[in-house]
């Protein structure tokens, strides 16, 4: 079965709860969670004047096609209360498909690998934790190399519960 890497993020409400709830729903409707990264606290990217995010990377084995996976992700986000108001705005949950096996896909509604992956430290750090030598199918570079070359300087730290 294909292995996918999904990045979860939350910066509203009980961030840990939303990551846990999303993981549970993904395991029920998408496939087996094979690995989870640590939690990372990250500065907001794109629209920076908002609360920090908690992010976590999941490695999931799925029988779903990329399109079916996207449909399930959108349903889970809606179930957990995500409202899409402002691009890159605050949200209770965000689930991004970073990789779907070694597939390169470019559809009007779905691009895999994630098109801005190489520009986002908050995505690359947990990827390097779980899959440092995985090669980006379009850029032909490992996650380790992408992180070393990443232009993003926003802070990303391992989350320590207060």
CSV table of C-alpha atoms in Angstrom, one decimal:
chain,number,residue,atom,x,y,z
A,1,UNK,CA,0.0,0.0,0.0
A,2,UNK,CA,1.2,3.5,-0.7
A,3,UNK,CA,2.8,5.4,2.2
A,4,UNK,CA,1.7,9.0,2.6
A,5,UNK,CA,3.1,11.8,4.7
A,6,UNK,CA,0.5,14.1,6.1
A,7,UNK,CA,1.2,17.3,8.1
A,8,UNK,CA,-1.3,18.3,10.7
A,9,UNK,CA,-1.4,21.8,12.2
A,10,UNK,CA,-3.6,23.7,14.6
A,11,UNK,CA,-3.4,27.2,16.1
A,12,UNK,CA,-6.8,27.7,17.6
A,13,UNK,CA,-8.4,26.2,20.7
A,14,UNK,CA,-6.9,23.1,22.3
A,15,UNK,CA,-4.3,22.5,19.7
A,16,UNK,CA,-3.2,19.1,21.1
A,17,UNK,CA,-6.8,17.9,21.1
A,18,UNK,CA,-7.3,18.8,17.5
A,19,UNK,CA,-4.1,17.0,16.4
A,20,UNK,CA,-5.1,13.9,18.4
A,21,UNK,CA,-8.7,14.0,17.1
A,22,UNK,CA,-7.5,14.4,13.5
A,23,UNK,CA,-5.0,11.4,13.9
A,24,UNK,CA,-7.9,9.3,15.3
A,25,UNK,CA,-10.1,10.2,12.4
A,26,UNK,CA,-7.4,9.6,9.8
A,27,UNK,CA,-6.7,6.1,11.3
A,28,UNK,CA,-10.4,5.3,11.0
A,29,UNK,CA,-11.0,6.5,7.5
A,30,UNK,CA,-7.7,6.7,5.7
A,31,UNK,CA,-5.4,4.0,6.9
A,32,UNK,CA,-2.9,2.8,9.5
A,33,UNK,CA,-0.7,5.4,11.2
A,34,UNK,CA,2.8,3.9,10.9
A,35,UNK,CA,4.7,6.7,12.6
A,36,UNK,CA,4.2,10.1,14.2
A,37,UNK,CA,6.7,12.8,14.7
A,38,UNK,CA,7.2,14.8,17.8
A,39,UNK,CA,5.0,17.9,18.2
A,40,UNK,CA,6.5,21.1,16.9
A,41,UNK,CA,5.5,24.6,17.9
A,42,UNK,CA,5.9,26.8,14.9
A,43,UNK,CA,5.5,30.4,14.0
A,44,UNK,CA,2.6,31.0,11.5
A,45,UNK,CA,3.8,31.0,7.9
A,46,UNK,CA,2.3,33.2,5.1
A,47,UNK,CA,0.1,35.3,7.4
A,48,UNK,CA,2.4,35.7,10.4
A,49,UNK,CA,0.2,37.9,12.7
A,50,UNK,CA,-1.6,35.0,14.4
A,51,UNK,CA,-1.0,32.4,17.2
A,52,UNK,CA,1.7,29.8,16.9
A,53,UNK,CA,0.9,26.4,15.4
A,54,UNK,CA,1.3,23.0,16.8
A,55,UNK,CA,2.4,20.7,14.0
A,56,UNK,CA,2.9,16.9,13.7
A,57,UNK,CA,3.8,14.7,10.8
A,58,UNK,CA,2.1,11.3,10.3
A,59,UNK,CA,3.2,8.5,8.1
A,60,UNK,CA,0.2,6.6,7.0
A,61,UNK,CA,-0.3,3.5,4.8
A,62,UNK,CA,-3.5,3.9,2.7
A,63,UNK,CA,-5.4,2.1,0.0
A,64,UNK,CA,-7.0,5.3,-1.0
A,65,UNK,CA,-6.2,7.1,-4.2
A,66,UNK,CA,-4.8,10.7,-3.8
A,67,UNK,CA,-8.2,12.1,-4.8
A,68,UNK,CA,-10.0,9.9,-2.3
A,69,UNK,CA,-7.4,10.8,0.4
A,70,UNK,CA,-8.0,14.5,-0.3
A,71,UNK,CA,-11.8,14.0,0.0
A,72,UNK,CA,-11.4,12.2,3.4
A,73,UNK,CA,-9.0,15.0,4.7
A,74,UNK,CA,-11.6,17.7,3.7
A,75,UNK,CA,-14.3,15.7,5.5
A,76,UNK,CA,-12.2,15.3,8.7
A,77,UNK,CA,-11.3,19.0,8.7
A,78,UNK,CA,-15.0,19.9,8.4
A,79,UNK,CA,-16.0,17.4,11.1
A,80,UNK,CA,-13.5,19.0,13.5
A,81,UNK,CA,-14.8,22.5,12.8
A,82,UNK,CA,-12.5,24.0,10.3
A,83,UNK,CA,-13.8,27.1,8.5
A,84,UNK,CA,-12.0,28.4,5.5
A,85,UNK,CA,-12.3,32.2,5.7
A,86,UNK,CA,-8.8,33.6,5.1
A,87,UNK,CA,-6.0,32.0,3.2
A,88,UNK,CA,-3.3,31.0,5.6
A,89,UNK,CA,-5.5,32.2,8.5
A,90,UNK,CA,-5.9,30.7,12.0
A,91,UNK,CA,-7.6,27.3,12.0
A,92,UNK,CA,-8.5,24.5,14.4
A,93,UNK,CA,-7.1,21.9,12.1
A,94,UNK,CA,-5.2,21.8,8.8
A,95,UNK,CA,-4.1,18.6,7.1
A,96,UNK,CA,-1.7,18.7,4.2
A,97,UNK,CA,-0.6,15.9,1.9
A,98,UNK,CA,3.2,16.4,1.7
A,99,UNK,CA,4.0,13.2,-0.1
A,100,UNK,CA,2.0,10.3,-1.5
A,101,UNK,CA,4.5,7.5,-2.1
A,102,UNK,CA,6.9,8.7,-4.8
A,103,UNK,CA,4.1,10.2,-6.9
A,104,UNK,CA,4.3,13.5,-8.6
A,105,UNK,CA,0.8,14.8,-9.4
A,106,UNK,CA,-0.4,18.1,-10.7
A,107,UNK,CA,-4.1,18.6,-10.9
A,108,UNK,CA,-6.0,21.9,-10.6
A,109,UNK,CA,-7.2,20.9,-7.1
A,110,UNK,CA,-4.3,18.7,-5.9
A,111,UNK,CA,-0.6,19.0,-6.2
A,112,UNK,CA,1.7,16.3,-4.8
A,113,UNK,CA,4.3,16.7,-3.4
A,114,UNK,CA,3.0,19.8,-1.6
A,115,UNK,CA,4.1,22.7,-3.9
A,116,UNK,CA,5.6,24.8,-1.1
A,117,UNK,CA,7.2,22.0,0.9
A,118,UNK,CA,10.7,23.0,0.2
A,119,UNK,CA,10.0,26.5,1.5
A,120,UNK,CA,8.6,25.6,4.9
A,121,UNK,CA,10.8,24.7,7.8
A,122,UNK,CA,7.8,23.6,9.8
A,123,UNK,CA,7.1,20.8,7.3
A,124,UNK,CA,10.7,19.8,6.7
A,125,UNK,CA,11.8,19.4,10.3
A,126,UNK,CA,9.3,16.7,11.1
A,127,UNK,CA,9.9,15.1,7.7
A,128,UNK,CA,13.7,14.9,8.5
A,129,UNK,CA,12.7,13.3,11.8
A,130,UNK,CA,10.7,10.5,10.2
A,131,UNK,CA,12.1,10.3,6.7
A,132,UNK,CA,15.4,12.1,6.3
A,133,UNK,CA,16.5,10.2,3.2
A,134,UNK,CA,13.2,10.2,1.4
A,135,UNK,CA,13.7,11.8,-2.0
A,136,UNK,CA,11.4,14.5,-3.2
A,137,UNK,CA,10.1,13.1,-6.6
A,138,UNK,CA,10.1,16.4,-8.4
A,139,UNK,CA,13.2,18.1,-7.0
A,140,UNK,CA,15.2,14.9,-6.6
A,141,UNK,CA,16.6,15.9,-3.2
A,142,UNK,CA,16.3,14.3,0.1
A,143,UNK,CA,14.3,15.9,2.9
A,144,UNK,CA,17.7,16.5,4.7
A,145,UNK,CA,19.0,18.5,1.8
A,146,UNK,CA,15.7,20.4,1.4
A,147,UNK,CA,15.9,21.4,5.0
A,148,UNK,CA,19.5,22.5,4.7
A,149,UNK,CA,18.6,24.7,1.7
A,150,UNK,CA,15.3,26.0,3.1
A,151,UNK,CA,15.0,29.8,2.9
A,152,UNK,CA,12.4,29.9,5.8
A,153,UNK,CA,13.9,31.3,9.0
A,154,UNK,CA,10.7,31.2,11.1
A,155,UNK,CA,11.2,29.5,14.5
A,156,UNK,CA,10.3,25.8,14.8
A,157,UNK,CA,10.9,24.1,18.1
A,158,UNK,CA,10.0,20.8,19.7
A,159,UNK,CA,6.9,21.5,21.8
A,160,UNK,CA,7.2,21.3,25.5
A,161,UNK,CA,3.8,21.1,27.3
A,162,UNK,CA,3.6,23.8,29.9
